Amino acid sequence: MKDEGKKPCTIRDIAREAGVGISTVSRAINDDPRIKAETKERVLSIVRERNFVPNMSARNLQARQTNNIGILVRGIENSFFQSMYKGFETELGRRGYTSVLHAVEEDEAIVDEALALEREKRLKGIIFLGGKIEDPDIPFQKLVVPFVLCTVAQDLKAPLKGISTVSVDDEGESRRAINYLIEKGHERIAVIAGKEDDQAVGGQRLKGYRGALSENGIEYDEKLVSYMPKDSVEFTYESGYLAAKRLLEAKKEHDFSALFCISDSVAFGAYRAISEAGLNVPSDISVMGFDGLPIGKYMTPSLTTMVQPVSDMVRSAAELLLDEIEDKKCVKNLFYDAQLIERESVKALKQKKRR
């Protein structure tokens, strides 16, 4: 049998096994007097047992740390993430920390970017904001400092383990949005989903859409699903515009009275496509979004949407990170409910009786 060898033990592995934070392991190794004797011995015992060799560059990094918290954003053009960053800046600033914003492009390795920023800015911790993690084997253990994932979508088939996350219940809240449209009398409901192979946010919100139809005895029609173009940036005005145009071009054959968009930005793009087709919202097509961007209130007509609790999510992510920094780590996966805000973009139809 071929011996694949073992992965090198990391300071995060030692911390996990000892039930302490990374900084406590560092203090034990450096004979810091602030650490309790029994805790120090427990940590050092594991260090000896695992033949752990401290990474000197990592130790030097710890010694030079500032109060900088890195905010790594994938999808920085998304207005929703921009609003969240402002919240983090305020929340972390209130606790004495400085936010360092860094945009990560789609083709960039997220951990490599985090490592570079960690060294350059001497970070105390990292919040990953937005994007998706499709590969559960991404080497997060390379990171020296604590981190939290906030609104970072995961592959439904391969969820991450041992990492704190904060997000909204995408499937459940999308199901609630579709139930709302059905209660308003809509049965032919089209949807602008993510990319066709998306198993993250797009996949979860599409699953919620399908689940609501099934619960109400409405047959799922693949022709009423328009995916974002594979070569486009997701959750933008443009991707929503292009996806809506495809639905509208086939509307004579596959008619629908309502359109559910998996983000507000997508809905704004759909507004433009509907207008260009000579149709009106909501008299011809009702439109519903997801996110709760403030600008939705000022669109014409104002957008009915599922509002994500940005303040609560920001506060929770910041608290989880700071708890880990202060050696109070407890891995949590927090899911929040959204709030349904009724505005002008959904028209009530006469409710049809079902069998």
mmCIF file of C-alpha atoms in Angstrom:
data_model
loop_
_atom_site.group_PDB
_atom_site.id
_atom_site.type_symbol
_atom_site.label_atom_id
_atom_site.label_comp_id
_atom_site.label_asym_id
_atom_site.label_seq_id
_atom_site.Cartn_x
_atom_site.Cartn_y
_atom_site.Cartn_z
ATOM 1 C CA MET A 1 0.000 0.000 0.000
ATOM 2 C CA LYS A 2 1.320 3.395 -0.924
ATOM 3 C CA ASP A 3 2.093 5.643 2.086
ATOM 4 C CA GLU A 4 0.561 9.044 1.358
ATOM 5 C CA GLY A 5 2.233 10.589 4.413
ATOM 6 C CA LYS A 6 0.652 12.928 6.933
ATOM 7 C CA LYS A 7 0.002 16.602 6.573
ATOM 8 C CA PRO A 8 2.242 18.744 8.796
ATOM 9 C CA CYS A 9 0.693 19.657 12.125
ATOM 10 C CA THR A 10 -0.244 23.340 12.369
ATOM 11 C CA ILE A 11 -0.716 25.696 15.287
ATOM 12 C CA ARG A 12 -4.462 25.596 14.552
ATOM 13 C CA ASP A 13 -4.409 21.787 14.972
ATOM 14 C CA ILE A 14 -2.703 22.150 18.358
ATOM 15 C CA ALA A 15 -5.240 24.783 19.447
ATOM 16 C CA ARG A 16 -8.177 22.606 18.376
ATOM 17 C CA GLU A 17 -6.856 19.519 20.189
ATOM 18 C CA ALA A 18 -6.076 21.480 23.373
ATOM 19 C CA GLY A 19 -9.411 23.284 23.291
ATOM 20 C CA VAL A 20 -7.820 26.737 23.355
ATOM 21 C CA GLY A 21 -7.243 29.639 21.002
ATOM 22 C CA ILE A 22 -4.277 30.061 18.675
ATOM 23 C CA SER A 23 -2.849 32.877 20.758
ATOM 24 C CA THR A 24 -2.891 30.635 23.861
ATOM 25 C CA VAL A 25 -0.782 28.056 22.006
ATOM 26 C CA SER A 26 1.614 30.824 21.020
ATOM 27 C CA ARG A 27 1.844 32.002 24.641
ATOM 28 C CA ALA A 28 2.543 28.469 25.886
ATOM 29 C CA ILE A 29 5.327 27.960 23.352
ATOM 30 C CA ASN A 30 6.829 31.353 24.223
ATOM 31 C CA ASP A 31 6.585 30.756 27.996
ATOM 32 C CA ASP A 32 4.287 33.752 28.470
ATOM 33 C CA PRO A 33 3.596 34.272 32.215
ATOM 34 C CA ARG A 34 -0.024 35.260 31.509
ATOM 35 C CA ILE A 35 -1.014 31.667 30.746
ATOM 36 C CA LYS A 36 -2.164 29.287 33.522
ATOM 37 C CA ALA A 37 0.313 26.536 34.421
ATOM 38 C CA GLU A 38 -2.110 23.672 33.755
ATOM 39 C CA THR A 39 -3.140 25.160 30.396
ATOM 40 C CA LYS A 40 0.494 25.640 29.417
ATOM 41 C CA GLU A 41 1.357 22.036 30.310
ATOM 42 C CA ARG A 42 -1.650 20.667 28.393
ATOM 43 C CA VAL A 43 -0.646 22.613 25.288
ATOM 44 C CA LEU A 44 3.047 21.707 25.509
ATOM 45 C CA SER A 45 2.171 18.052 26.042
ATOM 46 C CA ILE A 46 0.275 18.033 22.738
ATOM 47 C CA VAL A 47 3.108 19.956 21.077
ATOM 48 C CA ARG A 48 5.582 17.254 22.157
ATOM 49 C CA GLU A 49 3.229 14.399 21.254
ATOM 50 C CA ARG A 50 2.588 15.773 17.761
ATOM 51 C CA ASN A 51 6.251 16.749 17.186
ATOM 52 C CA PHE A 52 5.051 20.224 16.334
ATOM 53 C CA VAL A 53 7.742 22.582 15.054
ATOM 54 C CA PRO A 54 6.678 26.250 15.440
ATOM 55 C CA ASN A 55 6.693 28.310 12.300
ATOM 56 C CA MET A 56 9.109 31.101 13.163
ATOM 57 C CA SER A 57 7.691 33.483 10.575
ATOM 58 C CA ALA A 58 4.239 32.919 12.050
ATOM 59 C CA ARG A 59 5.553 33.577 15.561
ATOM 60 C CA ASN A 60 7.255 36.719 14.418
ATOM 61 C CA LEU A 61 4.023 37.791 12.756
ATOM 62 C CA GLN A 62 2.119 37.296 15.995
ATOM 63 C CA ALA A 63 4.646 39.446 17.844
ATOM 64 C CA ARG A 64 4.217 42.289 15.360
ATOM 65 C CA GLN A 65 0.426 42.215 15.117
ATOM 66 C CA THR A 66 -1.614 45.387 15.140
ATOM 67 C CA ASN A 67 -5.329 45.814 15.725
ATOM 68 C CA ASN A 68 -6.030 45.464 11.996
ATOM 69 C CA ILE A 69 -8.892 43.216 10.885
ATOM 70 C CA GLY A 70 -8.866 42.216 7.232
ATOM 71 C CA ILE A 71 -12.176 42.228 5.325
ATOM 72 C CA LEU A 72 -11.671 40.095 2.214
ATOM 73 C CA VAL A 73 -14.548 40.684 -0.203
ATOM 74 C CA ARG A 74 -15.311 38.557 -3.223
ATOM 75 C CA GLY A 75 -17.854 40.431 -5.329
ATOM 76 C CA ILE A 76 -16.980 43.926 -4.177
ATOM 77 C CA GLU A 77 -19.110 45.413 -6.986
ATOM 78 C CA ASN A 78 -22.182 43.982 -5.226
ATOM 79 C CA SER A 79 -23.951 46.817 -3.401
ATOM 80 C CA PHE A 80 -25.057 44.435 -0.652
ATOM 81 C CA PHE A 81 -21.460 43.631 0.345
ATOM 82 C CA GLN A 82 -20.539 47.306 0.196
ATOM 83 C CA SER A 83 -23.234 48.041 2.782
ATOM 84 C CA MET A 84 -21.943 45.213 4.987
ATOM 85 C CA TYR A 85 -18.376 46.543 4.882
ATOM 86 C CA LYS A 86 -19.559 49.890 6.216
ATOM 87 C CA GLY A 87 -21.221 48.016 9.066
ATOM 88 C CA PHE A 88 -18.033 46.114 9.879
ATOM 89 C CA GLU A 89 -16.024 49.315 9.812
ATOM 90 C CA THR A 90 -18.361 50.833 12.411
ATOM 91 C CA GLU A 91 -18.703 47.721 14.605
ATOM 92 C CA LEU A 92 -14.998 46.877 14.688
ATOM 93 C CA GLY A 93 -14.048 50.528 15.149
ATOM 94 C CA ARG A 94 -16.290 50.663 18.196
ATOM 95 C CA ARG A 95 -14.263 47.795 19.655
ATOM 96 C CA GLY A 96 -10.914 49.452 18.940
ATOM 97 C CA TYR A 97 -10.040 47.688 15.681
ATOM 98 C CA THR A 98 -9.210 49.060 12.243
ATOM 99 C CA SER A 99 -10.790 47.511 9.125
ATOM 100 C CA VAL A 100 -8.611 46.779 6.097
ATOM 101 C CA LEU A 101 -10.675 46.215 2.932
ATOM 102 C CA HIS A 102 -9.284 43.924 0.231
ATOM 103 C CA ALA A 103 -11.108 42.850 -2.936
ATOM 104 C CA VAL A 104 -10.587 39.273 -4.158
ATOM 105 C CA GLU A 105 -11.198 38.581 -7.836
ATOM 106 C CA GLU A 106 -13.028 35.480 -9.070
ATOM 107 C CA ASP A 107 -9.831 33.854 -10.402
ATOM 108 C CA GLU A 108 -7.733 34.534 -7.290
ATOM 109 C CA ALA A 109 -7.081 31.908 -4.589
ATOM 110 C CA ILE A 110 -8.797 33.257 -1.510
ATOM 111 C CA VAL A 111 -6.399 31.766 1.076
ATOM 112 C CA ASP A 112 -3.317 32.958 -0.828
ATOM 113 C CA GLU A 113 -4.775 36.458 -0.896
ATOM 114 C CA ALA A 114 -5.526 36.232 2.827
ATOM 115 C CA LEU A 115 -1.976 35.085 3.608
ATOM 116 C CA ALA A 116 -0.475 37.966 1.638
ATOM 117 C CA LEU A 117 -2.714 40.504 3.384
ATOM 118 C CA GLU A 118 -2.014 38.865 6.731
ATOM 119 C CA ARG A 119 1.715 39.466 6.276
ATOM 120 C CA GLU A 120 1.455 42.898 4.701
ATOM 121 C CA LYS A 121 -0.991 44.437 7.196
ATOM 122 C CA ARG A 122 -0.051 42.348 10.259
ATOM 123 C CA LEU A 123 -3.646 41.346 10.769
ATOM 124 C CA LYS A 124 -5.215 40.361 14.054
ATOM 125 C CA GLY A 125 -8.034 38.489 12.314
ATOM 126 C CA ILE A 126 -9.892 38.069 9.021
ATOM 127 C CA ILE A 127 -13.541 38.235 7.942
ATOM 128 C CA PHE A 128 -14.245 36.640 4.575
ATOM 129 C CA LEU A 129 -17.217 38.428 3.035
ATOM 130 C CA GLY A 130 -19.201 37.189 0.051
ATOM 131 C CA GLY A 131 -18.364 34.759 -2.716
ATOM 132 C CA LYS A 132 -18.600 31.010 -2.356
ATOM 133 C CA ILE A 133 -16.471 28.090 -1.255
ATOM 134 C CA GLU A 134 -16.983 25.188 -3.636
ATOM 135 C CA ASP A 135 -13.917 23.188 -2.570
ATOM 136 C CA PRO A 136 -14.052 21.940 1.060
ATOM 137 C CA ASP A 137 -10.299 21.213 0.910
ATOM 138 C CA ILE A 138 -9.290 24.883 0.636
ATOM 139 C CA PRO A 139 -6.299 25.050 3.042
ATOM 140 C CA PHE A 140 -7.678 27.495 5.624
ATOM 141 C CA GLN A 141 -5.348 25.887 8.187
ATOM 142 C CA LYS A 142 -2.490 27.843 6.597
ATOM 143 C CA LEU A 143 -3.858 30.989 8.206
ATOM 144 C CA VAL A 144 -2.161 31.999 11.435
ATOM 145 C CA VAL A 145 -4.837 34.410 12.645
ATOM 146 C CA PRO A 146 -8.491 33.670 13.521
ATOM 147 C CA PHE A 147 -11.144 34.082 10.815
ATOM 148 C CA VAL A 148 -14.905 33.930 10.199
ATOM 149 C CA LEU A 149 -16.942 33.463 7.016
ATOM 150 C CA CYS A 150 -19.829 35.915 6.600
ATOM 151 C CA THR A 151 -22.388 35.444 3.795
ATOM 152 C CA VAL A 152 -19.890 33.124 2.113
ATOM 153 C CA ALA A 153 -21.921 30.460 0.339
ATOM 154 C CA GLN A 154 -20.872 26.836 0.586
ATOM 155 C CA ASP A 155 -21.397 23.918 -1.747
ATOM 156 C CA LEU A 156 -24.573 22.141 -0.639
ATOM 157 C CA LYS A 157 -22.846 18.801 -1.239
ATOM 158 C CA ALA A 158 -19.677 19.630 0.712
ATOM 159 C CA PRO A 159 -20.254 21.982 3.670
ATOM 160 C CA LEU A 160 -17.244 23.240 5.614
ATOM 161 C CA LYS A 161 -16.592 21.857 9.090
ATOM 162 C CA GLY A 162 -14.938 23.413 12.103
ATOM 163 C CA ILE A 163 -15.256 26.998 10.810
ATOM 164 C CA SER A 164 -17.568 29.696 12.167
ATOM 165 C CA THR A 165 -20.024 31.084 9.623
ATOM 166 C CA VAL A 166 -22.792 33.684 9.526
ATOM 167 C CA SER A 167 -25.409 33.718 6.776
ATOM 168 C CA VAL A 168 -29.096 33.983 5.980
ATOM 169 C CA ASP A 169 -31.259 30.875 5.464
ATOM 170 C CA ASP A 170 -31.243 31.184 1.667
ATOM 171 C CA GLU A 171 -33.415 28.153 0.957
ATOM 172 C CA GLY A 172 -35.998 28.840 3.656
ATOM 173 C CA GLU A 173 -36.353 32.541 2.903
ATOM 174 C CA SER A 174 -36.673 31.942 -0.843
ATOM 175 C CA ARG A 175 -39.399 29.433 -0.121
ATOM 176 C CA ARG A 176 -41.178 32.098 1.931
ATOM 177 C CA ALA A 177 -40.866 34.622 -0.921
ATOM 178 C CA ILE A 178 -42.487 32.240 -3.396
ATOM 179 C CA ASN A 179 -45.246 31.383 -0.931
ATOM 180 C CA TYR A 180 -45.958 35.108 -0.689
ATOM 181 C CA LEU A 181 -46.308 35.382 -4.484
ATOM 182 C CA ILE A 182 -48.586 32.348 -4.529
ATOM 183 C CA GLU A 183 -50.741 33.887 -1.790
ATOM 184 C CA LYS A 184 -51.108 36.910 -4.079
ATOM 185 C CA GLY A 185 -52.584 34.642 -6.732
ATOM 186 C CA HIS A 186 -49.506 33.954 -8.881
ATOM 187 C CA GLU A 187 -48.899 30.415 -10.093
ATOM 188 C CA ARG A 188 -46.827 30.984 -13.237
ATOM 189 C CA ILE A 189 -43.737 32.309 -11.456
ATOM 190 C CA ALA A 190 -40.474 32.701 -13.324
ATOM 191 C CA VAL A 191 -37.134 32.895 -11.541
ATOM 192 C CA ILE A 192 -33.726 34.369 -12.307
ATOM 193 C CA ALA A 193 -31.334 31.951 -10.634
ATOM 194 C CA GLY A 194 -27.542 31.857 -10.311
ATOM 195 C CA LYS A 195 -25.295 30.120 -12.794
ATOM 196 C CA GLU A 196 -26.579 26.723 -13.887
ATOM 197 C CA ASP A 197 -24.020 24.699 -11.922
ATOM 198 C CA ASP A 198 -24.234 26.850 -8.793
ATOM 199 C CA GLN A 199 -24.543 24.778 -5.629
ATOM 200 C CA ALA A 200 -24.120 27.766 -3.309
ATOM 201 C CA VAL A 201 -26.436 30.811 -2.905
ATOM 202 C CA GLY A 202 -28.008 30.380 -6.328
ATOM 203 C CA GLY A 203 -28.548 26.674 -5.743
ATOM 204 C CA GLN A 204 -30.089 27.179 -2.312
ATOM 205 C CA ARG A 205 -32.455 29.926 -3.436
ATOM 206 C CA LEU A 206 -33.513 27.898 -6.467
ATOM 207 C CA LYS A 207 -34.148 24.940 -4.163
ATOM 208 C CA GLY A 208 -36.396 27.166 -2.039
ATOM 209 C CA TYR A 209 -38.287 28.238 -5.169
ATOM 210 C CA ARG A 210 -38.866 24.627 -6.215
ATOM 211 C CA GLY A 211 -39.834 23.605 -2.699
ATOM 212 C CA ALA A 212 -42.541 26.269 -2.458
ATOM 213 C CA LEU A 213 -44.032 25.281 -5.808
ATOM 214 C CA SER A 214 -44.139 21.639 -4.741
ATOM 215 C CA GLU A 215 -45.757 22.463 -1.391
ATOM 216 C CA ASN A 216 -48.524 24.331 -3.223
ATOM 217 C CA GLY A 217 -49.149 21.677 -5.851
ATOM 218 C CA ILE A 218 -47.684 23.766 -8.690
ATOM 219 C CA GLU A 219 -45.689 21.907 -11.310
ATOM 220 C CA TYR A 220 -42.075 23.010 -11.757
ATOM 221 C CA ASP A 221 -41.383 24.267 -15.287
ATOM 222 C CA GLU A 222 -37.703 24.398 -16.272
ATOM 223 C CA LYS A 223 -38.568 26.866 -19.044
ATOM 224 C CA LEU A 224 -39.457 29.463 -16.397
ATOM 225 C CA VAL A 225 -35.930 29.342 -14.968
ATOM 226 C CA SER A 226 -33.329 31.709 -16.421
ATOM 227 C CA TYR A 227 -29.754 31.213 -15.242
ATOM 228 C CA MET A 228 -27.160 33.944 -15.142
ATOM 229 C CA PRO A 229 -24.743 33.739 -18.101
ATOM 230 C CA LYS A 230 -21.685 31.589 -17.366
ATOM 231 C CA ASP A 231 -19.300 34.305 -18.510
ATOM 232 C CA SER A 232 -20.968 37.074 -16.447
ATOM 233 C CA VAL A 233 -20.338 38.397 -12.954
ATOM 234 C CA GLU A 234 -23.128 37.104 -10.735
ATOM 235 C CA PHE A 235 -25.647 39.246 -8.831
ATOM 236 C CA THR A 236 -25.222 42.373 -10.937
ATOM 237 C CA TYR A 237 -27.602 44.624 -12.879
ATOM 238 C CA GLU A 238 -26.179 43.246 -16.128
ATOM 239 C CA SER A 239 -26.620 39.573 -15.260
ATOM 240 C CA GLY A 240 -30.207 40.280 -14.188
ATOM 241 C CA TYR A 241 -30.892 42.232 -17.377
ATOM 242 C CA LEU A 242 -29.557 39.468 -19.646
ATOM 243 C CA ALA A 243 -31.353 36.686 -17.774
ATOM 244 C CA ALA A 244 -34.664 38.607 -17.837
ATOM 245 C CA LYS A 245 -34.363 39.265 -21.584
ATOM 246 C CA ARG A 246 -34.199 35.525 -22.255
ATOM 247 C CA LEU A 247 -37.378 34.935 -20.251
ATOM 248 C CA LEU A 248 -39.202 37.795 -21.962
ATOM 249 C CA GLU A 249 -38.219 36.638 -25.448
ATOM 250 C CA ALA A 250 -39.967 33.308 -24.754
ATOM 251 C CA LYS A 251 -42.903 34.786 -22.829
ATOM 252 C CA LYS A 252 -45.468 34.187 -25.588
ATOM 253 C CA GLU A 253 -44.816 30.448 -25.380
ATOM 254 C CA HIS A 254 -44.086 30.251 -21.670
ATOM 255 C CA ASP A 255 -46.134 32.969 -20.038
ATOM 256 C CA PHE A 256 -45.675 34.066 -16.422
ATOM 257 C CA SER A 257 -47.236 36.710 -14.187
ATOM 258 C CA ALA A 258 -44.456 37.084 -11.602
ATOM 259 C CA LEU A 259 -40.672 37.082 -11.586
ATOM 260 C CA PHE A 260 -38.592 36.151 -8.531
ATOM 261 C CA CYS A 261 -35.025 37.494 -8.668
ATOM 262 C CA ILE A 262 -32.460 35.964 -6.309
ATOM 263 C CA SER A 263 -30.984 39.391 -5.527
ATOM 264 C CA ASP A 264 -32.148 43.006 -5.621
ATOM 265 C CA SER A 265 -29.368 43.952 -8.049
ATOM 266 C CA VAL A 266 -30.650 41.285 -10.427
ATOM 267 C CA ALA A 267 -34.185 42.663 -10.033
ATOM 268 C CA PHE A 268 -33.021 46.165 -10.987
ATOM 269 C CA GLY A 269 -31.533 44.760 -14.200
ATOM 270 C CA ALA A 270 -34.788 42.899 -14.841
ATOM 271 C CA TYR A 271 -36.730 46.171 -14.491
ATOM 272 C CA ARG A 272 -34.794 47.529 -17.476
ATOM 273 C CA ALA A 273 -35.435 44.433 -19.614
ATOM 274 C CA ILE A 274 -39.154 44.524 -18.805
ATOM 275 C CA SER A 275 -39.362 48.210 -19.761
ATOM 276 C CA GLU A 276 -37.542 47.593 -23.066
ATOM 277 C CA ALA A 277 -40.062 44.847 -23.863
ATOM 278 C CA GLY A 278 -42.864 47.411 -23.606
ATOM 279 C CA LEU A 279 -44.203 45.913 -20.374
ATOM 280 C CA ASN A 280 -44.784 47.410 -16.947
ATOM 281 C CA VAL A 281 -44.125 46.383 -13.345
ATOM 282 C CA PRO A 282 -46.400 45.272 -11.727
ATOM 283 C CA SER A 283 -49.392 45.587 -14.086
ATOM 284 C CA ASP A 284 -47.874 43.139 -16.598
ATOM 285 C CA ILE A 285 -45.261 41.360 -14.483
ATOM 286 C CA SER A 286 -44.836 41.399 -10.714
ATOM 287 C CA VAL A 287 -41.210 41.437 -9.559
ATOM 288 C CA MET A 288 -39.752 40.372 -6.220
ATOM 289 C CA GLY A 289 -36.133 40.665 -5.063
ATOM 290 C CA PHE A 290 -33.906 39.387 -2.267
ATOM 291 C CA ASP A 291 -31.416 41.330 -0.078
ATOM 292 C CA GLY A 292 -33.134 44.557 0.938
ATOM 293 C CA LEU A 293 -30.852 47.119 -0.666
ATOM 294 C CA PRO A 294 -31.941 50.626 0.443
ATOM 295 C CA ILE A 295 -32.246 51.837 -3.172
ATOM 296 C CA GLY A 296 -35.128 49.382 -3.710
ATOM 297 C CA LYS A 297 -37.383 51.690 -1.730
ATOM 298 C CA TYR A 298 -36.763 54.475 -4.256
ATOM 299 C CA MET A 299 -37.177 52.481 -7.485
ATOM 300 C CA THR A 300 -40.280 53.038 -9.600
ATOM 301 C CA PRO A 301 -42.185 51.025 -8.579
ATOM 302 C CA SER A 302 -40.549 50.361 -5.212
ATOM 303 C CA LEU A 303 -39.277 46.788 -4.923
ATOM 304 C CA THR A 304 -40.911 44.114 -2.776
ATOM 305 C CA THR A 305 -38.051 42.083 -1.314
ATOM 306 C CA MET A 306 -36.654 39.808 1.390
ATOM 307 C CA VAL A 307 -34.455 41.994 3.604
ATOM 308 C CA GLN A 308 -31.352 40.390 5.073
ATOM 309 C CA PRO A 309 -30.623 41.556 8.671
ATOM 310 C CA VAL A 310 -27.305 43.227 7.862
ATOM 311 C CA SER A 311 -26.747 44.781 11.302
ATOM 312 C CA ASP A 312 -27.345 41.505 13.147
ATOM 313 C CA MET A 313 -25.136 39.522 10.782
ATOM 314 C CA VAL A 314 -22.310 42.060 10.985
ATOM 315 C CA ARG A 315 -22.467 42.155 14.764
ATOM 316 C CA SER A 316 -22.470 38.352 15.074
ATOM 317 C CA ALA A 317 -19.561 37.880 12.679
ATOM 318 C CA ALA A 318 -17.522 40.523 14.509
ATOM 319 C CA GLU A 319 -18.297 38.962 17.903
ATOM 320 C CA LEU A 320 -17.364 35.468 16.730
ATOM 321 C CA LEU A 321 -14.048 36.731 15.398
ATOM 322 C CA LEU A 322 -13.197 38.796 18.470
ATOM 323 C CA ASP A 323 -14.116 35.889 20.758
ATOM 324 C CA GLU A 324 -11.605 33.716 18.916
ATOM 325 C CA ILE A 325 -8.965 36.444 19.068
ATOM 326 C CA GLU A 326 -9.548 36.605 22.833
ATOM 327 C CA ASP A 327 -9.317 32.805 23.227
ATOM 328 C CA LYS A 328 -13.045 32.199 23.646
ATOM 329 C CA LYS A 329 -13.412 30.222 20.459
ATOM 330 C CA CYS A 330 -16.591 28.247 20.001
ATOM 331 C CA VAL A 331 -17.370 27.270 16.418
ATOM 332 C CA LYS A 332 -20.852 28.437 15.467
ATOM 333 C CA ASN A 333 -22.847 28.333 12.256
ATOM 334 C CA LEU A 334 -25.468 31.074 12.539
ATOM 335 C CA PHE A 335 -28.416 31.300 10.148
ATOM 336 C CA TYR A 336 -30.665 34.349 10.131
ATOM 337 C CA ASP A 337 -34.212 34.886 8.918
ATOM 338 C CA ALA A 338 -34.992 37.654 6.456
ATOM 339 C CA GLN A 339 -37.854 40.166 6.668
ATOM 340 C CA LEU A 340 -40.455 40.306 3.903
ATOM 341 C CA ILE A 341 -41.023 43.941 2.909
ATOM 342 C CA GLU A 342 -44.116 44.561 0.773
ATOM 343 C CA ARG A 343 -43.887 47.510 -1.583
ATOM 344 C CA GLU A 344 -45.310 48.325 -5.033
ATOM 345 C CA SER A 345 -43.739 45.790 -7.407
ATOM 346 C CA VAL A 346 -46.129 42.874 -6.727
ATOM 347 C CA LYS A 347 -49.694 42.926 -7.984
ATOM 348 C CA ALA A 348 -52.369 40.813 -6.295
ATOM 349 C CA LEU A 349 -54.297 38.586 -8.713
ATOM 350 C CA LYS A 350 -57.637 36.911 -8.080
ATOM 351 C CA GLN A 351 -56.853 33.806 -6.077
ATOM 352 C CA LYS A 352 -57.617 30.631 -7.998
ATOM 353 C CA LYS A 353 -59.185 27.696 -6.231
ATOM 354 C CA ARG A 354 -57.023 24.596 -6.104
ATOM 355 C CA ARG A 355 -58.164 21.039 -5.971
#
